[in-house]
Coordinates of C-alpha atoms and ligand atoms in Angstrom, one line a residue:
X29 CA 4.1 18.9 1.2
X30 CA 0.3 18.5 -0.2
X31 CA -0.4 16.4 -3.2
X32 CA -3.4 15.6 -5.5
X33 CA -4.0 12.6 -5.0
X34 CA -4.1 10.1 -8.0
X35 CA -7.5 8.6 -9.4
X36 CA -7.9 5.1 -10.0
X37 CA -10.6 3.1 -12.0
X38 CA -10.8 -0.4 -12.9
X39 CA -13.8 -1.5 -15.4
X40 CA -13.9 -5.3 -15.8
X41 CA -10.4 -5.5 -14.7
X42 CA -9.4 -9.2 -14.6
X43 CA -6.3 -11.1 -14.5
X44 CA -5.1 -14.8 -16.0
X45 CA -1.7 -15.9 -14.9
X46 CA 0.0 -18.3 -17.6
X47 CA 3.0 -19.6 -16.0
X48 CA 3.8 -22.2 -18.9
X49 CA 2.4 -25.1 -17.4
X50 CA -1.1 -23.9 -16.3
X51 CA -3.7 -20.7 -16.6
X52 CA -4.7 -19.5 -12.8
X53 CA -7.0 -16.9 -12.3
X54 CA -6.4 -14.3 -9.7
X55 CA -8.4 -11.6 -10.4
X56 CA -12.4 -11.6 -12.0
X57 CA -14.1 -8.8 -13.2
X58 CA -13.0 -5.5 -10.8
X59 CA -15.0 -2.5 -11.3
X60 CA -14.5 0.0 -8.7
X61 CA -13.8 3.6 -8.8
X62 CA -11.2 5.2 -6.9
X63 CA -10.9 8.8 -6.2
X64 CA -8.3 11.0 -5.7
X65 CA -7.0 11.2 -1.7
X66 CA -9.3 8.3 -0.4
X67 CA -7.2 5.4 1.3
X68 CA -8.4 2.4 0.5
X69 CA -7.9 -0.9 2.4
X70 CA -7.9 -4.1 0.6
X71 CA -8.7 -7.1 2.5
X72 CA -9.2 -10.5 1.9
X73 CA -8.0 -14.4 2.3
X74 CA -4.4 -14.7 1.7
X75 CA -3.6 -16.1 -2.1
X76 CA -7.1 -14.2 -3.0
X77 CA -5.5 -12.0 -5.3
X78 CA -4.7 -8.9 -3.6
X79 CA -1.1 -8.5 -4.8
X80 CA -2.3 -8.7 -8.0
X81 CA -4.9 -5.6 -8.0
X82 CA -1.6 -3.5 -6.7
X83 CA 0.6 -4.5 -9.3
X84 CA -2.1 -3.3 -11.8
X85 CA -2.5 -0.5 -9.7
X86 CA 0.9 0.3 -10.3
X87 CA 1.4 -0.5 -13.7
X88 CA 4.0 -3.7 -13.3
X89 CA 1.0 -5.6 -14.7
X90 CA -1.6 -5.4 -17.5
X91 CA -4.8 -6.8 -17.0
X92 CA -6.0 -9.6 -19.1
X93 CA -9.4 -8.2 -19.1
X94 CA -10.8 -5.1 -18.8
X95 CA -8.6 -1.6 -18.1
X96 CA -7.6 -0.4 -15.7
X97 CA -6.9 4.0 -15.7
X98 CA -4.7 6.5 -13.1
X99 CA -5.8 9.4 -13.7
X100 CA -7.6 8.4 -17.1
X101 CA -4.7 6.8 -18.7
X102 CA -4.0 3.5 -18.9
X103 CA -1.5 2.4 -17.0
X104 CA 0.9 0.5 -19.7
X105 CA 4.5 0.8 -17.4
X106 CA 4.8 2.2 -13.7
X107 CA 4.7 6.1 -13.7
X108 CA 7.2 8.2 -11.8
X109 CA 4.7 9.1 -9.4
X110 CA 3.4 6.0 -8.1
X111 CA 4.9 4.6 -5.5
X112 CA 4.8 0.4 -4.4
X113 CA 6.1 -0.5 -1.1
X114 CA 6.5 -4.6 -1.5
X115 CA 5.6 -7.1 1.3
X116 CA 9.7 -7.7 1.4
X117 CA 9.9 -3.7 1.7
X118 CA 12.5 -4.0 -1.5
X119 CA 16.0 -2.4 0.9
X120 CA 18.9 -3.3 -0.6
X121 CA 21.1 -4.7 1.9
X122 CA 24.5 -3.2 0.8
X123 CA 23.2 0.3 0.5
X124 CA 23.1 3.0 3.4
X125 CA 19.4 4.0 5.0
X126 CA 20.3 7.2 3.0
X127 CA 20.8 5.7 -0.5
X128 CA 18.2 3.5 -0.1
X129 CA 16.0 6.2 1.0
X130 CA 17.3 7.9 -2.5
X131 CA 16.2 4.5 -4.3
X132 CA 13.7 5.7 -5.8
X133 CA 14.8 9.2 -7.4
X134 CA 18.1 7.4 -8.3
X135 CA 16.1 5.1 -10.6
X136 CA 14.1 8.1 -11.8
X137 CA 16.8 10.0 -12.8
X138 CA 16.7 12.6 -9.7
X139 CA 19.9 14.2 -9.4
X140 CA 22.3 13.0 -6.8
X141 CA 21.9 16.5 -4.5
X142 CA 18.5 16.9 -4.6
X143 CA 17.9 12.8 -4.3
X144 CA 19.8 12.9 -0.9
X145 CA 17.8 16.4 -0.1
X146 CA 14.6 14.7 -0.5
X147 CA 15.7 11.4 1.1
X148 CA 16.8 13.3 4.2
X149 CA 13.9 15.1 4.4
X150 CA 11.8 12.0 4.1
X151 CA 14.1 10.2 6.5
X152 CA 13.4 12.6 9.2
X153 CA 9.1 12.7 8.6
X154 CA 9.6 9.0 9.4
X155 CA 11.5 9.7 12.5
X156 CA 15.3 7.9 11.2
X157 CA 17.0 11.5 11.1
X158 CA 20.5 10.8 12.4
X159 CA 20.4 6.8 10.7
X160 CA 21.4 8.3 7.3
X161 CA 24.7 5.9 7.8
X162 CA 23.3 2.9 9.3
X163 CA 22.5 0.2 7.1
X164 CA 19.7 -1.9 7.2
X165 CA 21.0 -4.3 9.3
X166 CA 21.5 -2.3 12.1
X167 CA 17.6 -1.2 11.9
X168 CA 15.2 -2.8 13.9
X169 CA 12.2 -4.4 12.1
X170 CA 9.7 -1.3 13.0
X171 CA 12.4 1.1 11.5
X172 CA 13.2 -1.3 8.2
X173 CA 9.0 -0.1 7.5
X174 CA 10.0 3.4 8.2
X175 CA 12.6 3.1 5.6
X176 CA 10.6 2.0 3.1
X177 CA 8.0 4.2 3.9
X178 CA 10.7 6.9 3.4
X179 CA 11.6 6.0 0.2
X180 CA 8.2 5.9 -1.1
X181 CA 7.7 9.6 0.5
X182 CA 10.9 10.9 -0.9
X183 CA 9.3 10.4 -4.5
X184 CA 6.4 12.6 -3.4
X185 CA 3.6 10.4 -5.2
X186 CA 0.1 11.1 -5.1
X187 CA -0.5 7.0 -5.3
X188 CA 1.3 5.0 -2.9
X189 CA 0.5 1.3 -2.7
X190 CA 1.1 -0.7 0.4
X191 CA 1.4 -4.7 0.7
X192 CA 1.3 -5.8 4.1
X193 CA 3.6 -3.1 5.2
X194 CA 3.1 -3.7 8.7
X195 CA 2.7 -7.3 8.8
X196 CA 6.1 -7.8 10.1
X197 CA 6.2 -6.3 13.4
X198 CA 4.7 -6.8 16.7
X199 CA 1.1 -5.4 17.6
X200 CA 2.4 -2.3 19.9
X201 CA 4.4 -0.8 17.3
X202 CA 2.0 -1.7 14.3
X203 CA -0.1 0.8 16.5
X204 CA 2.7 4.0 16.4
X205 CA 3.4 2.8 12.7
X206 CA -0.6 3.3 11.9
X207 CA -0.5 6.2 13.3
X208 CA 2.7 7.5 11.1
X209 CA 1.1 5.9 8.2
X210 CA -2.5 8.0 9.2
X211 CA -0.7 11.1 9.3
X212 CA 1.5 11.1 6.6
X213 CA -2.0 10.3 4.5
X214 CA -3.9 13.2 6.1
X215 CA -1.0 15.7 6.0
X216 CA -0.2 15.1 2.1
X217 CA -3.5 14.3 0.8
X218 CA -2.3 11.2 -1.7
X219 CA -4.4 8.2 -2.7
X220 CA -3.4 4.9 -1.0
X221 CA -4.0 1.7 -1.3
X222 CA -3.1 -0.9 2.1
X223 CA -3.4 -4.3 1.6
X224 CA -3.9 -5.8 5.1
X225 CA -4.8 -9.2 6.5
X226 CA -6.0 -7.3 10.0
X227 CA -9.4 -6.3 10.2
X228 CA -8.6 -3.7 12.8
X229 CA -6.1 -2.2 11.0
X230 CA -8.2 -1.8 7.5
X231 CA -10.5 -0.5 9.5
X232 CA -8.1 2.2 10.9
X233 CA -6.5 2.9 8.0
X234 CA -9.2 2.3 5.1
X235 CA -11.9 5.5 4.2
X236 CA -13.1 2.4 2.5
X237 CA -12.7 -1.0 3.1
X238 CA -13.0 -3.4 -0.4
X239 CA -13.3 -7.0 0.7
X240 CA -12.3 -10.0 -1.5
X241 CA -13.6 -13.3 -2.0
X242 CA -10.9 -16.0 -2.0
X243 CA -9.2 -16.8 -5.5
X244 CA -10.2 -15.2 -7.8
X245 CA -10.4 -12.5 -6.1
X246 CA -14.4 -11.1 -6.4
X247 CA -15.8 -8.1 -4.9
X248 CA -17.7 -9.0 -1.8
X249 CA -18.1 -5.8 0.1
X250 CA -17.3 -2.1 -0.4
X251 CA -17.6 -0.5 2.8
X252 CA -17.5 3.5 3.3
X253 CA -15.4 4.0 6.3
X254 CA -15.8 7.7 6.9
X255 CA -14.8 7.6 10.6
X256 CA -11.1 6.5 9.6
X257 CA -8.8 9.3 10.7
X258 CA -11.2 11.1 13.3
X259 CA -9.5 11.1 16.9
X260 CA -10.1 8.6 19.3
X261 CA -11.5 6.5 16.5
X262 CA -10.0 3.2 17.8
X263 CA -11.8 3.2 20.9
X264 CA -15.4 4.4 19.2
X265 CA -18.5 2.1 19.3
X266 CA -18.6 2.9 16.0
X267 CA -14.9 1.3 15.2
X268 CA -16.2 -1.9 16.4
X269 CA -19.2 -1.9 14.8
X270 CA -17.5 -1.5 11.4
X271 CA -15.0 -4.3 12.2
X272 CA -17.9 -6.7 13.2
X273 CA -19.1 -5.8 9.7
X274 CA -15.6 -6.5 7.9
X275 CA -15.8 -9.5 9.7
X276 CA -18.9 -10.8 8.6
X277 CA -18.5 -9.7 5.1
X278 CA -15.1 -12.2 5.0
X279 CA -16.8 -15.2 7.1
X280 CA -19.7 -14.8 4.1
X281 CA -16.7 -15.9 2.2
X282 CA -15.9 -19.0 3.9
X283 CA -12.5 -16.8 4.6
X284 CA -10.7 -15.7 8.2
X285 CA -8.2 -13.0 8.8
Ligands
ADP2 P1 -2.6 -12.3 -2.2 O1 -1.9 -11.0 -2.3 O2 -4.1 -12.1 -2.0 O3 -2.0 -13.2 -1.2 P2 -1.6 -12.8 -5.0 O4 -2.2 -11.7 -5.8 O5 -0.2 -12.7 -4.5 O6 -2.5 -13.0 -3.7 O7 -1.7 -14.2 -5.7 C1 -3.0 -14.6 -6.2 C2 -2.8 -16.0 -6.8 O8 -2.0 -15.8 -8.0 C3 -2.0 -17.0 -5.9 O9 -2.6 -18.3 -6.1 C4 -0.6 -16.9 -6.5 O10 0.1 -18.1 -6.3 C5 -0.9 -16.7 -8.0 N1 0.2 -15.9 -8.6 C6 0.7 -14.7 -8.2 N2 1.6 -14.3 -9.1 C7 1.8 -15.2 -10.0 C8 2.6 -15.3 -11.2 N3 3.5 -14.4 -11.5 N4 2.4 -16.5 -11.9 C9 1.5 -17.4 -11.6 N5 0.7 -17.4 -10.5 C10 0.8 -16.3 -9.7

């Protein structure tokens, strides 16, 4: 099914954590606009602050500074149709692949028929028809991803942020899982957000390409990507050209993938 895909702006967004004992800064100053259907990569040194843009991005956090809009609004609280895949994937081991495909509508209230209706569905786009049983145990890593990527699907957002989604499995299937995650993005026409630690895959996956300095997270580089999503664009001069450029945007940084 086709979605409008969300907007997203931050002006001046900035974020202080206070755990008790100390303030850290993860975040400074973040102005960037996003619009709706672009697919945005975030990439950076790891502890940079990346996390922390998505949970604004979704709402679980307020900025200190600064705002930070979906469509226009503030974002106060998560929304119903934002979805947040978590670097642990957030499966709940007791549950069936169905149920926790259904995670999400269950928690929004979806009733129980049409929850299972549109977790099957989702199930099968991500290629785990016939799993609905199974838990996650019995999935390999590559299908755990698929899972999760089902139950973000299932709650038909038009913003789904991704943490590292990929990060756990090896570099053959990451490949057939970009490709799932390409397609999914072209065929519904939402506005995502990857964060990534591979240069190769942000630039795959990323119509733009936002690259952080380390903590506190700055805005070195925001790089139009256009190329992402045409065929063959792996194995295009172009490709490399831009991931030479990523590259050099995060060595300015004193940072390494
Ligand atoms: P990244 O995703 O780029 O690895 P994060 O956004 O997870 O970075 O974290 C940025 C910094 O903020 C890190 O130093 C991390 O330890 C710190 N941090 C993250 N969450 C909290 C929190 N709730 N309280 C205190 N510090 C935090």
């Amino acid at each position: 099914m086709k979605t409008t895909g969300a907007t997203l702006d931050f002006t001046g967004a900035g974020v202080v954590y206070d755990d008790g004992a100390e303030l850290l800064r993860a975040l400074r100053d973040l102005t960037v606009s996003i619009c709706a259907g672009e697919s945005i990569a975030l990439i950076g040194p790891s502890g940079c602050g990346k996390s922390t843009i998505l949970r604004l991005a979704s709402g679980l956090l307020a900025p200190t500074e600064g705002s930070v809009l979906v469509n226009g609004e503030p974002v106060g609280r998560p929304r119903r149709e934002t979805a947040l895949i978590p670097q642990d994937l957030g499966l709940l081991p007791w549950k069936t692949v169905l149920r926790n495909a259904a995670l999400g509508l269950q928690i929004r209230r979806v009733p129980k028929a049409e929850a299972d209706a549109r977790a099957g569905a989702a199930l099968a786009q991500v290629g785990l028809a016939g799993f609905e049983r199974s838990f996650p145990k019995e999935l390999s890593g590559g299908m755990r991803q698929r899972l999760a990527l089902a139950r973000a699907l299932a709650m038909d957002a038009d913003l789904l942020l991704m943490d590292e989604p990929l990060s756990a499995v090896d570099a053959l299937l990451r490949e057939s899982l970009q490709d799932l995650l390409l397609n999914l993005w072209k065929e519904r026409g939402h506005t995502q957000l990857l964060v990534t630690h591979s240069i190769e895959e942000a630039v795959f996956l990323g119509t733009r390409i936002l690259v952080f300095s380390p903590r506190p997270a700055t805005l070195v580089a925001d790089i139009a990507n256009p190329g992402a999503g045409s065929s063959g664009w792996r194995d295009s001069v172009e490709f490399a050209r831009l991931c030479n450029e990523v590259r050099n945007a995060l060595s300015g940084q004193g940072a390494s993938s």
